[in-house]
Structure formats: structure tokens, C-alpha cells
Amino acid sequence: YQGNITIPVIVNILEDPAHPITQAHIDSQIDILNEDFNDLNPNTGGVPTEFNDDIADCNITFVLAGVNRKASTKSSWGTNDAMKYASQGGIDATDPTSFLNFWVCEIGGGILGYAQFPGGALETDGVVIGSDFFGENSRGGDYGYGRTATHEVGHWLNLRHIWGDGRCRQDDFVTDTPSSDRANYGCPSYPTVHCRTNDMTMNFMDYVNDNCMYMFTNGQNDRMRALFAAGGAREGFVQ
Ligand code: ARG
Ligand code: ZN
Ligand code: CA
């Protein structure tokens, strides 16, 4: 399927009074996703010449379809998916075959967010984001510009970390992302060389600061697109 894909988004918020999520946070997060998945990231001009032809317009539109709020004083939800079950104090997912569910809560442990890859259990399908890192958020510091959601939606659409979570020969199954053997942090200078090639540190699937990541590649786009083909794991999103 080659056309524009529209992803209806449900935002499930476990409200902690010390970390409020406003409508402005929600709206800015939707805007940021739409920038990043349509080659409209404001920093894309910083992509080095050698990677210019690799920049992808993924042609995916995110639309806010609903917001669910539930009071919670839990300050450390962890990563065991409790926030996805009403029976455990969380909020049940809204039909994950046709909605992208976000859960926004205090995760703890210094974790910005986490996602479920396609093909997993339906009731836990979606993306969890720490409340200070959702949308444009002054509490998030270097991670307060909404790129954790972009990165996690990349995982939700089957993308691996750009270094493949391993040594040089460990692949991310994408040919136009250079091999690397580690995550990069902060805002790396160019070139940053690992495995004898320049790292694509500005890729959304690295670990750099929000304002220092600003591209997906055409190969990553192909990998995401494959999910929307007939029989693909995210086929239910094609209208
Ligand atoms: N640590 C998280 C993960 O591996 C997210 C990293 C997001 N990085 C960022 N600059 N917001 O899924
Ligand atoms: Zn990741
Ligand atoms: Ca690669």
C-alpha cells in the first residue's frame, strides 16, 4: 500500500497531579509526530550531505481520536504493562487493530518510554511514554520535544535501534542505515565514526537528544510500510 496512512490515536493518561498532561501537551505531540513522519522536522536541514538522499517522507498522518483520563498516585509504573489494564489501576486499550494507543504515566527507572513491536498481544499493543516526555514539555529537558513518541512509534512500526542492539555486524534489517556498535547520546558532532563508517546519529532510532534526531530513512520507511500490506500486522489501519 503506497498512499497516505492515517493513524487514529487514543491517549490514555494515568494522571499524577505532580506531572499534569494538558491538552496543549497532547496537541503538540500529535503535531510533532506529523512533522517527523512527513519529512517536516524543523532540523532536517542539518542532515549531512552523504545522508540527504536517504531522508524519507513516510506519509503517515496521526489524528487525535480520543483522550481517556484516570486519576492515579502511582509514581513508578515500571514496564510490566500494568498501565494497560483497568483491573490493575490502568486503562484498557481501545481496539488496537485500528487505533494507536498511547499510555502516559510515570514509568520510573529513568525510562523515557517503551513500545510493543507488531505481532504481539492485542491488549498490550501500543506505546507508553513517561509523563514529562509527552509532547513539548518543559519538564522533559533535552527530552522535552516529543521525540520519544516518534522513536517509540518507530518500534511500534517494527523499526529496530539503528545500531541493531549489538556489535558491528548486528543488523537493524535496514540497508541504508550505516552499521554501528553502540547508541549515541547528547548531540554528537559529525562525523561520529563506529564500525568504520559515519553513524547516522540524527536518525530517530538512535538515543540522542530530541532536538538532535530528525530523520527516518527510505529503508526504514519500506520496513514500516510492509506492515500495511495485505496480511501485514498493521493492515487494519488502511482505510
Ligand atoms: N530509551 C527509549 C527506547 O529505547 C527511548 C529513547 C528516546 N530518545 C529520545 N531522544 N527521546 O525505546
Ligand atoms: Zn528504542
Ligand atoms: Ca543498517
Coordinates of C-alpha atoms and ligand atoms in Angstrom, one line a residue:
Y1 CA 0.0 0.0 0.0
Q2 CA 1.6 3.3 -1.1
G3 CA -0.8 6.1 -0.2
N4 CA -1.1 8.2 2.9
I5 CA -1.9 6.3 6.0
T6 CA -4.0 7.8 8.7
I7 CA -3.4 6.6 12.3
P8 CA -6.2 7.4 14.8
V9 CA -4.6 8.0 18.2
I10 CA -6.0 7.3 21.7
V11 CA -4.2 8.9 24.6
N12 CA -4.7 7.1 27.9
I13 CA -3.4 9.3 30.8
L14 CA -2.8 8.0 34.3
E15 CA -3.0 11.4 36.0
D16 CA -0.4 12.2 38.5
P17 CA -1.1 15.7 39.9
A18 CA 2.7 16.4 40.1
H19 CA 3.1 15.7 36.3
P20 CA 0.0 17.2 34.7
I21 CA -0.7 16.5 31.0
T22 CA -2.6 19.3 29.4
Q23 CA -4.4 19.4 26.1
A24 CA -1.5 21.6 24.8
H25 CA 0.9 18.7 25.6
I26 CA -1.4 16.3 23.7
D27 CA -1.8 18.6 20.7
S28 CA 1.9 19.3 20.4
Q29 CA 2.7 15.6 20.5
I30 CA 0.3 15.0 17.6
D31 CA 1.9 17.9 15.7
I32 CA 5.4 16.5 16.3
L33 CA 4.5 13.1 15.1
N34 CA 3.0 14.6 11.9
E35 CA 6.2 16.6 11.3
D36 CA 8.5 13.6 11.9
F37 CA 6.6 11.1 9.7
N38 CA 6.2 13.6 6.8
D39 CA 9.7 14.9 6.5
L40 CA 8.7 18.2 8.1
N41 CA 11.0 18.1 11.2
P42 CA 12.4 21.6 11.6
N43 CA 16.0 20.4 12.0
T44 CA 16.1 18.2 8.9
G45 CA 18.4 20.8 7.2
G46 CA 21.2 19.5 9.5
V47 CA 21.3 16.1 7.7
P48 CA 24.8 15.7 6.3
T49 CA 25.1 15.6 2.5
E50 CA 26.0 11.9 2.5
F51 CA 22.6 11.0 4.0
N52 CA 20.5 13.5 2.1
D53 CA 19.1 11.0 -0.4
D54 CA 18.1 8.7 2.4
I55 CA 15.6 11.0 4.1
A56 CA 12.1 9.5 4.0
D57 CA 8.7 11.1 3.8
C58 CA 6.8 8.3 5.5
N59 CA 3.4 9.9 4.5
I60 CA 1.7 8.9 7.8
T61 CA -0.8 11.2 9.4
F62 CA -1.7 11.0 13.1
V63 CA -5.1 12.2 14.2
L64 CA -6.3 12.5 17.8
A65 CA -9.3 10.2 18.2
G66 CA -9.8 10.3 22.0
V67 CA -8.4 11.1 25.4
N68 CA -9.0 8.9 28.5
R69 CA -8.0 10.1 31.9
K70 CA -7.9 8.3 35.2
A71 CA -6.5 9.6 38.5
S72 CA -3.5 7.7 39.8
T73 CA -1.0 8.4 42.5
K74 CA 1.3 5.7 41.4
S75 CA 4.8 7.3 40.8
S76 CA 6.6 4.3 39.3
W77 CA 4.5 2.1 36.9
G78 CA 7.5 0.2 35.6
T79 CA 7.5 -1.7 32.3
N80 CA 5.2 -4.7 33.1
D81 CA 2.2 -3.2 31.3
A82 CA 0.0 -2.7 34.4
M83 CA -1.0 0.7 33.0
K84 CA -2.8 -1.1 30.2
Y85 CA -5.3 -2.9 32.4
A86 CA -8.2 -1.3 34.3
S87 CA -8.0 -4.3 36.7
Q88 CA -4.5 -3.1 37.7
G89 CA -5.3 0.6 38.1
G90 CA -4.6 1.4 34.4
I91 CA -6.8 2.0 31.4
D92 CA -7.8 -0.8 28.9
A93 CA -6.7 -0.3 25.3
T94 CA -9.1 0.9 22.7
D95 CA -9.2 -1.6 19.8
P96 CA -5.5 -1.8 18.9
T97 CA -6.3 -3.1 15.4
S98 CA -7.5 0.3 14.3
F99 CA -6.2 2.7 17.0
L100 CA -2.7 3.5 18.2
N101 CA -2.9 3.6 22.0
F102 CA -0.6 5.8 24.0
W103 CA -0.4 5.4 27.7
V104 CA 1.1 8.4 29.5
C105 CA 2.2 7.8 33.1
E106 CA 5.2 7.9 35.5
I107 CA 7.3 4.9 34.4
G108 CA 10.3 5.4 36.7
G109 CA 13.8 4.0 36.4
G110 CA 14.9 6.8 34.1
I111 CA 12.9 5.2 31.3
L112 CA 11.5 7.7 28.7
G113 CA 9.2 5.3 27.0
Y114 CA 8.7 1.8 25.6
A115 CA 6.7 0.2 22.8
Q116 CA 5.4 -3.2 21.7
F117 CA 6.6 -4.5 18.4
P118 CA 3.9 -5.6 15.8
G119 CA 2.6 -9.1 16.2
G120 CA 2.3 -9.1 20.0
A121 CA -0.7 -9.5 22.3
L122 CA -3.6 -7.1 21.3
E123 CA -4.4 -5.9 24.8
T124 CA -0.9 -4.6 25.4
D125 CA -0.4 -3.2 21.9
G126 CA 0.8 0.4 21.8
V127 CA 3.3 2.9 23.3
V128 CA 4.0 4.0 26.8
I129 CA 5.5 7.4 27.4
G130 CA 6.8 8.9 30.7
S131 CA 4.6 11.9 31.6
D132 CA 7.4 14.5 31.5
F133 CA 8.4 13.4 27.9
F134 CA 5.0 13.6 26.2
G135 CA 4.7 16.4 23.7
E136 CA 6.5 19.6 24.1
N137 CA 7.1 19.7 27.8
S138 CA 9.4 22.0 29.8
R139 CA 9.8 19.3 32.5
G140 CA 11.5 17.0 29.9
G141 CA 14.7 18.9 29.4
D142 CA 16.7 17.6 26.5
Y143 CA 13.9 15.0 26.0
G144 CA 11.1 17.6 26.2
Y145 CA 10.4 17.9 22.5
G146 CA 8.2 14.9 21.8
R147 CA 10.8 12.7 20.1
T148 CA 10.4 9.8 22.5
A149 CA 7.0 9.2 20.9
T150 CA 8.5 9.4 17.4
H151 CA 11.1 6.8 18.4
E152 CA 8.6 4.5 20.1
V153 CA 6.1 4.7 17.2
G154 CA 9.1 3.6 15.1
H155 CA 9.4 0.5 17.3
W156 CA 5.6 0.0 17.1
L157 CA 6.1 0.0 13.3
N158 CA 8.8 -2.6 13.5
L159 CA 11.9 -0.5 13.5
R160 CA 15.0 -1.6 15.5
H161 CA 17.6 0.7 17.0
I162 CA 19.9 2.0 14.4
W163 CA 22.9 0.1 15.8
G164 CA 20.9 -3.2 15.9
D165 CA 21.4 -3.5 19.7
G166 CA 24.7 -5.3 19.1
R167 CA 28.1 -5.3 17.5
C168 CA 29.0 -4.0 14.1
R169 CA 27.6 -7.0 12.2
Q170 CA 24.3 -7.0 14.2
D171 CA 21.8 -5.6 11.7
D172 CA 18.8 -3.4 12.1
F173 CA 17.5 -5.1 8.9
V174 CA 17.6 -1.8 7.0
T175 CA 20.3 -1.4 4.3
D176 CA 20.6 2.4 4.1
T177 CA 21.3 2.9 7.9
P178 CA 25.1 2.6 8.4
S179 CA 26.3 -0.1 10.7
S180 CA 27.2 0.9 14.3
D181 CA 28.0 -0.9 17.5
R182 CA 26.5 1.4 20.1
A183 CA 23.9 4.1 20.9
N184 CA 24.9 7.7 20.7
Y185 CA 23.8 10.2 23.3
G186 CA 23.6 14.0 23.7
C187 CA 24.1 15.9 20.5
P188 CA 27.0 14.2 18.6
S189 CA 29.3 16.1 16.3
Y190 CA 29.6 15.0 12.7
P191 CA 31.3 12.7 11.8
T192 CA 30.9 10.2 14.6
V193 CA 32.7 7.1 13.4
H194 CA 31.9 3.5 14.5
C195 CA 32.4 0.3 12.5
R196 CA 34.5 2.3 10.0
T197 CA 31.5 4.4 8.8
N198 CA 29.9 7.6 9.9
D199 CA 27.0 6.9 12.3
M200 CA 23.6 8.3 11.3
T201 CA 23.3 9.9 14.8
M202 CA 20.4 12.1 13.6
N203 CA 18.2 9.1 13.0
F204 CA 15.1 8.9 15.2
M205 CA 16.1 5.3 16.1
D206 CA 19.3 6.4 17.9
Y207 CA 19.4 7.6 21.5
V208 CA 20.4 11.3 21.0
N209 CA 18.6 14.4 22.4
D210 CA 15.2 15.2 21.0
N211 CA 16.5 18.1 19.0
C212 CA 19.4 16.2 17.6
M213 CA 17.2 13.5 15.9
Y214 CA 15.4 14.4 12.7
M215 CA 15.2 11.7 10.1
F216 CA 13.9 8.2 9.1
T217 CA 15.5 6.6 6.0
N218 CA 13.8 5.2 2.9
G219 CA 14.8 1.7 4.0
Q220 CA 13.1 2.3 7.4
N221 CA 10.1 3.6 5.6
D222 CA 9.9 0.4 3.5
R223 CA 10.1 -1.7 6.6
M224 CA 7.3 0.2 8.2
R225 CA 5.2 0.3 5.0
A226 CA 5.4 -3.5 4.7
L227 CA 3.1 -3.8 7.8
F228 CA 0.2 -2.1 6.0
A229 CA 0.2 -4.5 3.0
A230 CA -2.5 -7.3 2.8
G231 CA -1.8 -9.7 5.6
G232 CA 0.6 -7.3 7.3
A233 CA 0.5 -6.8 11.1
R234 CA -1.0 -3.2 10.8
E235 CA -3.3 -3.8 7.9
G236 CA -6.3 -2.7 9.9
F237 CA -5.1 0.9 9.6
V238 CA -5.5 1.1 5.9
Q239 CA -8.9 2.7 5.1
Ligands
ARG1 N1 15.0 4.6 25.7 C1 13.9 4.6 24.9 C2 13.8 3.4 24.0 O1 14.8 2.7 23.8 C3 13.6 5.9 24.1 C4 14.7 6.8 23.7 C5 14.2 8.0 23.1 N2 15.2 9.1 22.8 C6 14.9 10.4 22.8 N3 15.8 11.3 22.5 N4 13.7 10.8 23.1 O2 12.8 3.0 23.4
ZN2 ZN 14.1 2.3 21.5
CA3 CA 21.6 -0.9 8.7

